[in-house]
XYZ file of C-alpha atoms in Angstrom:
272
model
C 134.097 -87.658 -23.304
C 131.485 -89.797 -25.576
C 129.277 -91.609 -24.991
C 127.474 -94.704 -26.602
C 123.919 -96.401 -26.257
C 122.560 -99.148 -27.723
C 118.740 -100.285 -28.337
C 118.890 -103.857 -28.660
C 115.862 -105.626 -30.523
C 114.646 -102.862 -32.655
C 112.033 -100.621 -31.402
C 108.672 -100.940 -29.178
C 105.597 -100.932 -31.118
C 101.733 -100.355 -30.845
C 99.973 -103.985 -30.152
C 100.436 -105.367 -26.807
C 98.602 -108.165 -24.672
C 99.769 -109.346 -21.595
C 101.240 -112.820 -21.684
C 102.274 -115.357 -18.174
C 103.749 -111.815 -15.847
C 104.923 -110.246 -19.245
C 104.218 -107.642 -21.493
C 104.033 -108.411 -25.018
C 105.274 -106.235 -28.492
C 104.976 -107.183 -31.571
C 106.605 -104.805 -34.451
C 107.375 -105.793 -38.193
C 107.802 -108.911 -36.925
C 110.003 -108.703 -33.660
C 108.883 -109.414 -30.321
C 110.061 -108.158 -26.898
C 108.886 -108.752 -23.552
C 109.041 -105.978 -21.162
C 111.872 -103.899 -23.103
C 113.789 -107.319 -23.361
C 114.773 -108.251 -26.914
C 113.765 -111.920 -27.511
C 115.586 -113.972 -30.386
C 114.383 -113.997 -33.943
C 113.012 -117.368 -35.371
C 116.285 -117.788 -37.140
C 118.459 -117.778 -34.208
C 119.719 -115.600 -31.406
C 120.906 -112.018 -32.942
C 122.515 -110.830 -29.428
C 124.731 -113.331 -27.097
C 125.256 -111.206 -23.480
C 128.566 -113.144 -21.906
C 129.900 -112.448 -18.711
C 133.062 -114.777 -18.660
C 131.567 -118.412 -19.585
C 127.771 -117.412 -18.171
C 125.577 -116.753 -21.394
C 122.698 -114.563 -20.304
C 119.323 -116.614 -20.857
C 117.687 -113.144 -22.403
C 119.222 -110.710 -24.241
C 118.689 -106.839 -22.241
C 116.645 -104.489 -23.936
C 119.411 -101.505 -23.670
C 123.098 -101.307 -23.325
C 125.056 -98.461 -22.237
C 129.427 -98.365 -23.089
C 130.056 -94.949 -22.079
C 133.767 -94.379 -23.219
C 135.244 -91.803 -20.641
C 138.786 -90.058 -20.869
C 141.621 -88.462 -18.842
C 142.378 -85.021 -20.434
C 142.949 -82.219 -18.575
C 142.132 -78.734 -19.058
C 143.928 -75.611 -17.985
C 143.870 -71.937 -18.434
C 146.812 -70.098 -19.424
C 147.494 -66.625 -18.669
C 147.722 -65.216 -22.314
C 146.158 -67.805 -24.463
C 143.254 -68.905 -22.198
C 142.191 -72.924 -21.867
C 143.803 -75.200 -23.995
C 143.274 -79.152 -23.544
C 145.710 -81.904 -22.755
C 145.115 -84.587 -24.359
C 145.973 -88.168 -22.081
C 145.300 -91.813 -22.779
C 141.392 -93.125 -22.513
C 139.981 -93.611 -18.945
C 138.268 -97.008 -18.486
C 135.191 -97.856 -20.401
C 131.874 -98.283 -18.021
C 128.904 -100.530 -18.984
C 125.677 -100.337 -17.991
C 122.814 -102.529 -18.747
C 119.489 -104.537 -17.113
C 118.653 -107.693 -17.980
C 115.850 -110.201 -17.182
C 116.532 -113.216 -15.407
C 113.667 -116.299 -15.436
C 112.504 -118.181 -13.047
C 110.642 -120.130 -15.263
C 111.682 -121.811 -18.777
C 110.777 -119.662 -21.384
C 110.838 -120.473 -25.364
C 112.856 -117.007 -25.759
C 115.454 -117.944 -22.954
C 118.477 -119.441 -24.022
C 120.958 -121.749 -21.691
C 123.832 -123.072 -22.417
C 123.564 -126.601 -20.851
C 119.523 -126.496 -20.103
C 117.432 -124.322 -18.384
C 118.529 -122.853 -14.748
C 117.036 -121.015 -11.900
C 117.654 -117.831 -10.734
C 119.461 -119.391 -7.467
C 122.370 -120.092 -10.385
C 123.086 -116.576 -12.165
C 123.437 -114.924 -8.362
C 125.468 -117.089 -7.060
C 127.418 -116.650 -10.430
C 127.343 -112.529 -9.977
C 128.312 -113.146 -6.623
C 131.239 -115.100 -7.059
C 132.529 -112.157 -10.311
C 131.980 -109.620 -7.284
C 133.946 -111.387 -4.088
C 136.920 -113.482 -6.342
C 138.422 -109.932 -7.124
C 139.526 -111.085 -10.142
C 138.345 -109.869 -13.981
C 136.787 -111.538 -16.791
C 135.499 -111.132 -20.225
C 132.302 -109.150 -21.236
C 131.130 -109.917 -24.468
C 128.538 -108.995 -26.928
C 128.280 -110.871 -29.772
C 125.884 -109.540 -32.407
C 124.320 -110.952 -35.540
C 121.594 -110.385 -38.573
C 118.793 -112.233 -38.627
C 119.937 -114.243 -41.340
C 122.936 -115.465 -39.005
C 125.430 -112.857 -40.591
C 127.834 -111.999 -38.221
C 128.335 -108.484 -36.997
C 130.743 -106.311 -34.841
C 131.167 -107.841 -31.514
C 132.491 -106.455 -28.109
C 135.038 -107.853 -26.104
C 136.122 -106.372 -22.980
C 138.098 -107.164 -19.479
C 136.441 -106.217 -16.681
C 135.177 -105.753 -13.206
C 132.020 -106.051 -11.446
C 131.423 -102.845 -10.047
C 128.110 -103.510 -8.852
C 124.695 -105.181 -9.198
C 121.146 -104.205 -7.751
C 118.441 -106.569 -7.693
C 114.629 -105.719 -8.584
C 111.612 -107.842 -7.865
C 108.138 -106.573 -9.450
C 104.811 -107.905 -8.828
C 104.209 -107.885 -12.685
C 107.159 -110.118 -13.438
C 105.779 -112.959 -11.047
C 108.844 -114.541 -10.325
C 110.780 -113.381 -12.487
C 114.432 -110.962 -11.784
C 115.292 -107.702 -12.857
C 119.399 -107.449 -12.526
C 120.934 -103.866 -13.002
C 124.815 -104.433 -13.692
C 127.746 -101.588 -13.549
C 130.795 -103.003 -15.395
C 133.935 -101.378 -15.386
C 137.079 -101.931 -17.972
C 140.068 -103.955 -16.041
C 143.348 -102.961 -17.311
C 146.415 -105.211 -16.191
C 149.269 -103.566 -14.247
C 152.568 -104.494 -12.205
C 156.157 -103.651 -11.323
C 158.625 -103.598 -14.161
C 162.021 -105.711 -13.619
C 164.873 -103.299 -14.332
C 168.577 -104.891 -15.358
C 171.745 -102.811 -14.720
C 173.957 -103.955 -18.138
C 177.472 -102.656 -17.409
C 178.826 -100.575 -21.126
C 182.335 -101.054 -22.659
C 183.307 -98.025 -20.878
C 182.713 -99.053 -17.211
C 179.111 -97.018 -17.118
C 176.216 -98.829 -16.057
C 172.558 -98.366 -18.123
C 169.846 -99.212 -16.889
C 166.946 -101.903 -19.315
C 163.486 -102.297 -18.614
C 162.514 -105.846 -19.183
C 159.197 -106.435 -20.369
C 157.106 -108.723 -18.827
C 155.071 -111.295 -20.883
C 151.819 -112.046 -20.023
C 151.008 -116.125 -19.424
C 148.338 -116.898 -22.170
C 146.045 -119.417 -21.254
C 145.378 -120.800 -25.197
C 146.823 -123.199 -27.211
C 147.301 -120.483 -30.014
C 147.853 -123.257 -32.848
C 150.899 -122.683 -35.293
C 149.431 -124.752 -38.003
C 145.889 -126.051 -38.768
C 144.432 -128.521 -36.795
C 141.034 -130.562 -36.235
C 138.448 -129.972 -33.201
C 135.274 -131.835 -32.654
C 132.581 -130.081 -31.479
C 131.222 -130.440 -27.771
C 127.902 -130.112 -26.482
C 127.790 -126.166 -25.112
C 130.523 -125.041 -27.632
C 129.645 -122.118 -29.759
C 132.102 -120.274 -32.054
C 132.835 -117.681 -29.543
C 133.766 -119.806 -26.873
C 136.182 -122.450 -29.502
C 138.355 -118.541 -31.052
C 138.742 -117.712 -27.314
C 140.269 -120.962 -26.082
C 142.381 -121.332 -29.425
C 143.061 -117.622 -30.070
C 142.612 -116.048 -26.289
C 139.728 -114.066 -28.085
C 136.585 -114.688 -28.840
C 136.182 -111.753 -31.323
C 138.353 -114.098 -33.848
C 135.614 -116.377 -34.191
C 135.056 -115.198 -37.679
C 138.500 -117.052 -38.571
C 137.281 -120.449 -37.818
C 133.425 -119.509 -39.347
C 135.593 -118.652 -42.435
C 137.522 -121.785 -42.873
C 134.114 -124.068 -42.237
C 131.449 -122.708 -43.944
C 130.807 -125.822 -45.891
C 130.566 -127.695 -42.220
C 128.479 -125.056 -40.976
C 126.320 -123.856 -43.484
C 125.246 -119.856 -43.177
C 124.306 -119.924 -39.691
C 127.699 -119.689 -37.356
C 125.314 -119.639 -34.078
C 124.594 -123.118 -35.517
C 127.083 -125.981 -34.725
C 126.318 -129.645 -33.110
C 128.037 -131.855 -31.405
C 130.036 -134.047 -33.164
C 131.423 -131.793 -35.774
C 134.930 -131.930 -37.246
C 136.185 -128.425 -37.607
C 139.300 -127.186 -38.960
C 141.271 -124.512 -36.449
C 143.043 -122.093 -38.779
C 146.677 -121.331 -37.623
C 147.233 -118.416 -35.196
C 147.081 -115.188 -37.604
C 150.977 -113.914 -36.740
């Protein structure tokens, strides 16, 4: 079994002041309120996406604990020996801050929104019964893209925490769980030269959703579209947005959290 944890935002430092219900760090240059990372000047280094709901502020910790299914017995001569099995489902963890108020730090895809919004949003991932996308995307400072994460899942559960030092403000504890698609399998009886029947699993494709493009093609930029969001309509992942950063660089610039409205990009072909 491993496990992984990530601090997100760097590390806490020594100054503080308190500042509108928050507490205030300042180190080298980053700031976090109230072990919430808050975006550099230069743009947003950590994009929290559950399905199409970008988190207005980035949490200050995530936890992707990676479990498995082996199995350990004991023989009688050569004691315990382990069996190894496929992965068990991946588990996230993480709490994030939800405003009441606009804040400069808080991004929104759209313009600012309440609290009333993002719970009603939770509440629907929890009672539809159906997964959807987590996603991490992750950046330098400088706009440089990074790894990302990309995983289906289910809402396991959510806990809600009001404070009288974050005013109005909402503390959301989330338990994510990694959704992996099952079903029957269709089996044909094919009858052999020899009067034998055998027996052929048919394989079941899954319905994609995206246009998956066979050749290059133009897209104009909408207002709400990021890179992320463009790969996982085209592509069915988001993770590919690198492909269509690659190709428009020179539309761009070196920023690919930075695209308006109105620009022509070129979709790359479907990598085969």
């Amino acid at each position: 079994m491993a496990t992984g944890t990530g601090m997100i935002g760097g590390f806490q430092g020594e100054a503080s002041a308190a500042l509108g219900g928050f507490r205030e760090t300042r180190t080298a240059g980053r700031l976090r309120y109230n072990g919430n990372a808050v975006p550099a000047a230069t743009g947003k280094e950590y994009d929290f996406w559950l399905g199409d709901c970008l988190l207005p502020v980035a949490p200050g910790k995530l936890q992707i604990k990676i479990n498995n299914a082996n199995k350990t017995i004991t023989l009688i001569e050569d004691g315990q020996v382990n069996i190894l099995k496929q992965a068990g489902l991946t588990e996230v963890e993480f709490e994030c801050l939800i405003p009441q108020v606009e804040y400069p730090f808080a991004v929104y895809i759209g313009g600012f929104r309440e609290v009333s919004y993002f719970l009603d949003y939770l509440e629907a991932l929890k009672t539809k019964k159906q997964p959807f996308q987590f996603m991490v995307v992750r950046s330098m400072p400088d706009g440089r893209p990074l790894f990302s994460t990309n995983l289906k899942v289910s809402m396991e559960s959510y806990t809600l925490t009001e404070e009288a030092e974050e005013g109005f403000d909402l503390k959301v504890k989330i338990k994510l769980k990694q959704y992996r698609e099952y079903g029957t399998k269709m089996v044909n009886l094919a009858e052999t030269e020899d009067g034998s029947k055998k027996a052929k699993v048919q394989k079941k494709r899954a319905a994609g959703k995206s246009p998956a493009p066979a050749s290059a093609q133009a897209y104009t930029v909408k207002k709400g579209d990021c890179l992320w969001t463009i790969a996982k309509y085209f592509y069915g992942s988001g993770a590919k947005y690198t492909l269509i950063y690659e190709a428009n660089k020179k539309v761009i610039g070196g920023n690919p959290n930075k695209i308006y409205p109105g620009q022509v990009l070129t979709i790359p072909a479907a990598p085969k």
